[in-house]
mmCIF file of C-alpha atoms in Angstrom:
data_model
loop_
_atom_site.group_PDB
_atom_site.id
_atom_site.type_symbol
_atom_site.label_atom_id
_atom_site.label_comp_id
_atom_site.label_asym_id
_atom_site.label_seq_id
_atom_site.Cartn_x
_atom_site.Cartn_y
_atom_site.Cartn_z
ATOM 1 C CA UNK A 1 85.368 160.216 82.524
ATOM 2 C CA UNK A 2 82.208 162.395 82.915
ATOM 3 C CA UNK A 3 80.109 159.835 81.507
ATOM 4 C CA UNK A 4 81.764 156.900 83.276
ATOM 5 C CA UNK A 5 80.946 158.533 86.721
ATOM 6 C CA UNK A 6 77.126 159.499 85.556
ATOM 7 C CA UNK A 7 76.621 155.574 84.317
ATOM 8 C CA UNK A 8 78.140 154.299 87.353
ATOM 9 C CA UNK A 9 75.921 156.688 89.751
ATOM 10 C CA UNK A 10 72.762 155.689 88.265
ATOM 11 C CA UNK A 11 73.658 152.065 88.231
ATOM 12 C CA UNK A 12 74.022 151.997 91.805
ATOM 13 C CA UNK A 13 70.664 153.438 92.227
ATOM 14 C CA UNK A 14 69.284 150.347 89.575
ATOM 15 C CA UNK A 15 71.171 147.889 91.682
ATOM 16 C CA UNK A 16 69.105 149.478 94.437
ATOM 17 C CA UNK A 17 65.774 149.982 93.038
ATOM 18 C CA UNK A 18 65.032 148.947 89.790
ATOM 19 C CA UNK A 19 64.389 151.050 86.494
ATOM 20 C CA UNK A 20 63.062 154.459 85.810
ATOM 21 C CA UNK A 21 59.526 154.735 86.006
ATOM 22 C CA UNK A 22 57.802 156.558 83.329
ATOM 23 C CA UNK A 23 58.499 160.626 83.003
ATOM 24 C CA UNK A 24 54.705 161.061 84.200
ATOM 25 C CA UNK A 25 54.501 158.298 87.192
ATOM 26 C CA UNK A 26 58.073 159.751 88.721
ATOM 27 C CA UNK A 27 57.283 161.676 92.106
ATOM 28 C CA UNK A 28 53.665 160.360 92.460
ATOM 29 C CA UNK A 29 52.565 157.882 95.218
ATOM 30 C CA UNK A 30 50.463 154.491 94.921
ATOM 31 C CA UNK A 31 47.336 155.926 95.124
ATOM 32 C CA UNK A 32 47.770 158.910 92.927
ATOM 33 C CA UNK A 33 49.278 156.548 90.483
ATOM 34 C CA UNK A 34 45.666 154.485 90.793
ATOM 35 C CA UNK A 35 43.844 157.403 90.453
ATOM 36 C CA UNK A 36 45.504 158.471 87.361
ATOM 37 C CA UNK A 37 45.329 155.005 85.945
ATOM 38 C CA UNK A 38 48.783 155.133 84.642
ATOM 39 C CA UNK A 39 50.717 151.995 83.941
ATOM 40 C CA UNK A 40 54.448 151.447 83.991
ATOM 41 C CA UNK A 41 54.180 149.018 80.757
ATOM 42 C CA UNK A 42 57.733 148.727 80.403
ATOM 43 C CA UNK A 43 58.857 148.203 84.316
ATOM 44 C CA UNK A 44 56.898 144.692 83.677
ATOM 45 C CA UNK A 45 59.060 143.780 80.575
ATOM 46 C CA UNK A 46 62.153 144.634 82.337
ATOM 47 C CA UNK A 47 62.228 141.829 84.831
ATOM 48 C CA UNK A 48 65.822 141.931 86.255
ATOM 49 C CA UNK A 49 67.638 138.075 85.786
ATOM 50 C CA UNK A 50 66.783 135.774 88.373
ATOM 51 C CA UNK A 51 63.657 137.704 89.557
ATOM 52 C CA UNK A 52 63.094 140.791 91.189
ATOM 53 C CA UNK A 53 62.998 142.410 95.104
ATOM 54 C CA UNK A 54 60.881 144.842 96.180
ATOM 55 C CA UNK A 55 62.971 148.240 97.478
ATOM 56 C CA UNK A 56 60.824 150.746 97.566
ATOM 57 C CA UNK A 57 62.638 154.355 96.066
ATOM 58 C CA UNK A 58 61.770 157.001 98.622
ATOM 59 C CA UNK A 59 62.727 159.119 95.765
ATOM 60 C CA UNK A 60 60.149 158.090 93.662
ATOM 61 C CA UNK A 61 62.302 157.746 90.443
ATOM 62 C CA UNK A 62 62.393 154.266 90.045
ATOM 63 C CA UNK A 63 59.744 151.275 90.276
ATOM 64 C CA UNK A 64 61.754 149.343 93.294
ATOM 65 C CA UNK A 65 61.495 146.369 91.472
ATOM 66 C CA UNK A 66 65.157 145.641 92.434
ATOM 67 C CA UNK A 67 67.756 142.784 91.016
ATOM 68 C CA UNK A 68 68.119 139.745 93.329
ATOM 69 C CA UNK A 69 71.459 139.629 95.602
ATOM 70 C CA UNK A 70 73.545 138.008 92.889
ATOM 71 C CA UNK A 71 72.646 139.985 89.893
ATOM 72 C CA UNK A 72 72.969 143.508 92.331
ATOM 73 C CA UNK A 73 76.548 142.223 93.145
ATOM 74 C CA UNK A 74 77.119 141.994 89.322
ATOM 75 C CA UNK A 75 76.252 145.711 88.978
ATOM 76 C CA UNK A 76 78.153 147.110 92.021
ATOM 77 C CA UNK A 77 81.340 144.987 91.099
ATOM 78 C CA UNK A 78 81.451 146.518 87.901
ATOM 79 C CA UNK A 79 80.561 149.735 89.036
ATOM 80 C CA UNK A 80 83.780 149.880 91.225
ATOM 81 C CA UNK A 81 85.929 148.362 88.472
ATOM 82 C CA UNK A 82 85.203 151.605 86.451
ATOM 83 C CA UNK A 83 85.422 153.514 88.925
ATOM 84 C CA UNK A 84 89.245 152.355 89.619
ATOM 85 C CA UNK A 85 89.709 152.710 85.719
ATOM 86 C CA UNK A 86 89.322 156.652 85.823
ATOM 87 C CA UNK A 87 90.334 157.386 89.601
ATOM 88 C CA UNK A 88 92.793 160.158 89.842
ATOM 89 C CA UNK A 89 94.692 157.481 91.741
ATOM 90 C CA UNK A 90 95.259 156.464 88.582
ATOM 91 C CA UNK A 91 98.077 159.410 88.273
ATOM 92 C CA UNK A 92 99.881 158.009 91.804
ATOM 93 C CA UNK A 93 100.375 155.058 90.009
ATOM 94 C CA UNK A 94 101.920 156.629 86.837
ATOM 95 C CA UNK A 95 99.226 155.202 85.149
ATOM 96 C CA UNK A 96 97.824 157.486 81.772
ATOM 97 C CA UNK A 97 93.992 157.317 81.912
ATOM 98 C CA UNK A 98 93.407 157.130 77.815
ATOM 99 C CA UNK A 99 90.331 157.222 75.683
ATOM 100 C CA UNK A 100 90.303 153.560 75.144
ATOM 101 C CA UNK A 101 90.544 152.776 78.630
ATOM 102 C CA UNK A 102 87.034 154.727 79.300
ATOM 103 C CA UNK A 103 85.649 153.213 76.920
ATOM 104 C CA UNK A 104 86.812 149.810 77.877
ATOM 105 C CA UNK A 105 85.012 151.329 81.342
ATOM 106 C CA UNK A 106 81.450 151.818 79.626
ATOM 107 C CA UNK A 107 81.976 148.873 77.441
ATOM 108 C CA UNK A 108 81.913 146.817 80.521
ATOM 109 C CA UNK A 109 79.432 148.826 82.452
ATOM 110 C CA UNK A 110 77.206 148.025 79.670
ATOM 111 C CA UNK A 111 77.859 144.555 79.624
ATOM 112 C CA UNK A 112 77.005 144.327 83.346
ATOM 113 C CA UNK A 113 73.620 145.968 82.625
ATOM 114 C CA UNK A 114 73.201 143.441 79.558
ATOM 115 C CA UNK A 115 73.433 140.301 81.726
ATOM 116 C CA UNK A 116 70.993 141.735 84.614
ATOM 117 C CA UNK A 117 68.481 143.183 82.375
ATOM 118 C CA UNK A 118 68.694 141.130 78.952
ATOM 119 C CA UNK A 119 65.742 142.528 77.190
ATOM 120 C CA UNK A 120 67.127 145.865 77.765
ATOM 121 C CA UNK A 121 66.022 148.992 79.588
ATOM 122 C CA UNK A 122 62.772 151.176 79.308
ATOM 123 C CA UNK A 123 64.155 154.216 76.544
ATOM 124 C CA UNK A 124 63.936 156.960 79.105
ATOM 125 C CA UNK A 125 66.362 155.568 82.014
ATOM 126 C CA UNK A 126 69.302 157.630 82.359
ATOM 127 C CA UNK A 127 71.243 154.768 82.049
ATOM 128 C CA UNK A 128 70.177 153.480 78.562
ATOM 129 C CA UNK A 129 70.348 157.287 77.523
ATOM 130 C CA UNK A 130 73.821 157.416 78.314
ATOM 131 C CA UNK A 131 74.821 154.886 76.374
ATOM 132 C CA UNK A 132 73.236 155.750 73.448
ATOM 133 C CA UNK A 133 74.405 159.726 74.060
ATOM 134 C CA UNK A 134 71.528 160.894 74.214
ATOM 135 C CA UNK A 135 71.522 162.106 77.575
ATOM 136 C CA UNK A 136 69.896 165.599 78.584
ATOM 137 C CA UNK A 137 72.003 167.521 81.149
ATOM 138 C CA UNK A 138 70.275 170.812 80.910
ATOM 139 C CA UNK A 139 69.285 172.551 84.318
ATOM 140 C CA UNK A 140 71.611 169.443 86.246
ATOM 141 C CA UNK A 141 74.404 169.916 88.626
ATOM 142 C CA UNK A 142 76.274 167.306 86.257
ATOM 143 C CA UNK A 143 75.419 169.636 83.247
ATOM 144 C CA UNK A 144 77.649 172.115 85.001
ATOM 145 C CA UNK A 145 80.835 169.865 85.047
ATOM 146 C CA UNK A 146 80.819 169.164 80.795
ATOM 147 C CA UNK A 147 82.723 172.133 79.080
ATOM 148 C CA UNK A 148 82.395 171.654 74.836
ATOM 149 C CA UNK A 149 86.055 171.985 73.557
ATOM 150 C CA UNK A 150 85.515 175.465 71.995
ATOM 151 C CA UNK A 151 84.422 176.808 75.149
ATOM 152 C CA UNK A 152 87.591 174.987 77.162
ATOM 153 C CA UNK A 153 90.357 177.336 78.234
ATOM 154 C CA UNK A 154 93.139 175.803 80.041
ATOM 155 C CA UNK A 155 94.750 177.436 83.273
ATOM 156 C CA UNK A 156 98.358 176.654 85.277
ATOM 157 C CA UNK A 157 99.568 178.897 87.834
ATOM 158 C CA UNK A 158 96.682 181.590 87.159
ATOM 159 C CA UNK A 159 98.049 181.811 83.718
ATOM 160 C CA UNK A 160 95.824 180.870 80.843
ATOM 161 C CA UNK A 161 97.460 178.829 78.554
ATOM 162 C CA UNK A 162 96.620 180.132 74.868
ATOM 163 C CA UNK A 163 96.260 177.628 72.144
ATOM 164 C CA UNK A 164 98.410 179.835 70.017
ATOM 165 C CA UNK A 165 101.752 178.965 71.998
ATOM 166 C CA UNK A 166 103.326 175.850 72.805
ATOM 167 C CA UNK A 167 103.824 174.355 76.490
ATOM 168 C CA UNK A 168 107.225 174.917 76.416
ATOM 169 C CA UNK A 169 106.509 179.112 76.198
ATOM 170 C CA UNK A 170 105.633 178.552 80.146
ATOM 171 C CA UNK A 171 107.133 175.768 81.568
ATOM 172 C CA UNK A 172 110.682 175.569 79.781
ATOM 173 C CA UNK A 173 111.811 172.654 78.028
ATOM 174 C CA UNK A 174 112.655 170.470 80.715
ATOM 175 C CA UNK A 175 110.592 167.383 79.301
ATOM 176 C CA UNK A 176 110.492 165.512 83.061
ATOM 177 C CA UNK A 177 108.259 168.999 84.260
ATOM 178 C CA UNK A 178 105.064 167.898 86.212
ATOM 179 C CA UNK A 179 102.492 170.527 86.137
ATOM 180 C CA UNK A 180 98.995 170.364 87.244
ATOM 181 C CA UNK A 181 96.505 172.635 84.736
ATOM 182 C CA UNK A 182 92.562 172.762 85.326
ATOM 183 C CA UNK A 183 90.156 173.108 82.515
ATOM 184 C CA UNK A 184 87.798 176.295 82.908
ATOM 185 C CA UNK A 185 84.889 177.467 81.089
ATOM 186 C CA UNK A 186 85.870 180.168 78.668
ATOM 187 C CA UNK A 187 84.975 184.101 80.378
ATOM 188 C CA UNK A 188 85.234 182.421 83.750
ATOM 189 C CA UNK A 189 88.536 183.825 84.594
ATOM 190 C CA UNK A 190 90.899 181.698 86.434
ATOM 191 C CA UNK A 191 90.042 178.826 88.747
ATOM 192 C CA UNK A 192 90.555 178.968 92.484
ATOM 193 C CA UNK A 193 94.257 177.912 93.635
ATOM 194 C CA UNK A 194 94.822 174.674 94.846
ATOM 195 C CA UNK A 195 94.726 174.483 99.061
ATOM 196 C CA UNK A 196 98.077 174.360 100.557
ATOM 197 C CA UNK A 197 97.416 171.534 102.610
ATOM 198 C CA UNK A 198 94.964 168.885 101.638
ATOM 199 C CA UNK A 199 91.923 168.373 103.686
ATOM 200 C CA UNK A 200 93.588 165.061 105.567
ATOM 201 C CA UNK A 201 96.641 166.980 106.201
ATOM 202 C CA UNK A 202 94.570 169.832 107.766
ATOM 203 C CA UNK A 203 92.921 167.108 110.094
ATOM 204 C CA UNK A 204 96.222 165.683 111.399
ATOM 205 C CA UNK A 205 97.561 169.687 111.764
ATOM 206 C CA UNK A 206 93.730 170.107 113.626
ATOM 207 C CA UNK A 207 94.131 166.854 116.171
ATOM 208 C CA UNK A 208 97.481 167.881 116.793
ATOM 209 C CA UNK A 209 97.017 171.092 117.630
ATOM 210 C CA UNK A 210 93.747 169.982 120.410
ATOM 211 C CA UNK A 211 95.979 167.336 121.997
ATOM 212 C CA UNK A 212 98.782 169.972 122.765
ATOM 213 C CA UNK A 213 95.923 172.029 123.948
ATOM 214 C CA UNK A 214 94.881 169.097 126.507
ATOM 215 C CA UNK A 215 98.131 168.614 127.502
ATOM 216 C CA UNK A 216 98.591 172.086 128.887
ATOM 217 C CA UNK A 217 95.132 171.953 130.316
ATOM 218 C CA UNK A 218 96.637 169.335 132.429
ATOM 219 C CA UNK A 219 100.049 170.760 133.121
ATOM 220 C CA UNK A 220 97.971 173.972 134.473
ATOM 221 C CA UNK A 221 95.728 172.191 136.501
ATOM 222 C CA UNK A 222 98.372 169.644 137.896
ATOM 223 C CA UNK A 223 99.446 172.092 141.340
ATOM 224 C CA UNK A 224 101.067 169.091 143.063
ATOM 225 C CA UNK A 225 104.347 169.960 144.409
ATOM 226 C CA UNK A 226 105.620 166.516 145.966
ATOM 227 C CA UNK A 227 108.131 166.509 143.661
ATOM 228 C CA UNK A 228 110.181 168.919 145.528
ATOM 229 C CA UNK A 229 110.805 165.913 148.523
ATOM 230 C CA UNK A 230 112.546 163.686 145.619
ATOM 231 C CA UNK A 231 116.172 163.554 145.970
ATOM 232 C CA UNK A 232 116.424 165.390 142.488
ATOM 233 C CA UNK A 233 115.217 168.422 143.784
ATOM 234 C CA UNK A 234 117.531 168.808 146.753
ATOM 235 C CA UNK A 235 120.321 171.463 146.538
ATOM 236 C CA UNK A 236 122.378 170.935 148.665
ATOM 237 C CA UNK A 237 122.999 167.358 148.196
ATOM 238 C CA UNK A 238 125.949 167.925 146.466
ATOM 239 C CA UNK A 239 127.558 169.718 149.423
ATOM 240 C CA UNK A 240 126.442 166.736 151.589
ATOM 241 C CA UNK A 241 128.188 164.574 149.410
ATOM 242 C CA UNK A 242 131.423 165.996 150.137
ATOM 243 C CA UNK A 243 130.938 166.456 153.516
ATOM 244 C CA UNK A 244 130.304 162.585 154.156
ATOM 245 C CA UNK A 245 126.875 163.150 155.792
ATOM 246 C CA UNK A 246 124.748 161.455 152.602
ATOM 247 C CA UNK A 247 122.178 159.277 154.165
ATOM 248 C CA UNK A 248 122.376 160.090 158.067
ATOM 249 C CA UNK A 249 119.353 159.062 159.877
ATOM 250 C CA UNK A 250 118.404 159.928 163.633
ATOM 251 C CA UNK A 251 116.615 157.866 165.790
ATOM 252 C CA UNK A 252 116.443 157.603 169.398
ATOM 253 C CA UNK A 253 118.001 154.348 170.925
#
């Protein structure tokens, strides 16, 4: 799932701006570039189907040679159809995320990039190196995020869950129990606890709150007391009921 969501963040930026430039022409401008006399000898073999478009990378990763409309729509459309594959929406739906379906994910990812780019892409885009796994994650923020198996531990309810005892040692034997468990590094102690609200819940609980606080602005500020001439608000209309004398009016004749 890792991998998917590395492939398919890349890809956006190639349906953007073209492939990686060389390791020694990335961060440079045009004239530096000209000065060095450095040559991006395989940005002009990977000519994107259909021609390119020039999007300049403010980054200054990639050559902004970018696909054409069509072919970018190719990438993105795939892109989200992965994307939907391994969503944690997935879970809503009751819908097991296996190993063949992420790889069904990168098989068609890599078919996308196939069609666009038919003569392949330069050996040092992160995209290419994915595939092949050999992608270098040291020092990255991604990096971070990949735990090797020996090093997993798994936690539920700030309880580590040993790989010497069986599920059923915490959660009984109750085979319909839903549990949510998060994967830590090992010697990281345990994760931080879920929120008890979720961030849109806490929004709803937040606008709430404000337009109860500008409705008692109002009521504050709102002195008028006209009211009291309504017929509501008399007390002793009742007694004038009985009496007969509802409604008298005096005028001089």
């Amino acid at each position: 799932r890792l991998k998917v969501q590395r492939v398919c963040s890349e890809m956006e930026e190639l349906a953007e701006h073209g492939v990686f430039l060389p390791p020694n022409m990335q961060g440079l401008t045009d004239d530096q570039i000209e000065e060095l006399k450095l040559r991006d000898e395989w940005g002009e073999k990977c000519v994107p189907s259909g021609g390119s478009v020039f999007k300049k990378d403010d980054i200054g990763r990639r050559n902004g040679q970018a696909p054409n409309e069509k072919m970018k729509q190719v990438l993105k459309k795939t892109v989200e159809e992965a994307k939907a594959i391994i969503s944690k929406k997935q879970v809503e739906a009751g819908v097991c995320v296996t190993a063949e379906m992420v790889k069904d994910a990168l098989d068609q990812l890599r078919g996308a990039v196939m069609i666009v780019y038919p003569m392949g892409l330069p050996p040092y885009d992160p995209v290419r190196m994915e595939f092949e796994n050999k992608e270098d994650l040291s020092g990255t923020q991604a990096g971070l995020s990949v735990i090797e198996e020996s090093e997993a531990q798994l936690w539920w309810a700030a309880k580590e869950l040993r790989r010497t005892k069986k599920l059923s040692d915490y959660v009984g034997k109750n085979e319909k129990t839903k549990i949510i468990v998060k994967i830590q590094q090992r010697g990281q102690g345990a994760p931080a606890r879920e929120p008890i609200i979720s961030s849109e819940e806490q929004k709803q609980l937040m606008l709430h709150y404000h337009r109860r606080q500008e409705e008692l602005k109002k009521l504050e500020e709102n002195d008028d007391d006209s009211c009291l001439n309504s017929p509501w608000a008399d007390n002793t209309a009742l007694k004038r009921h009985f009496h007969g004398v509802k409604d008298i009016k005096w005028r001089p004749r």
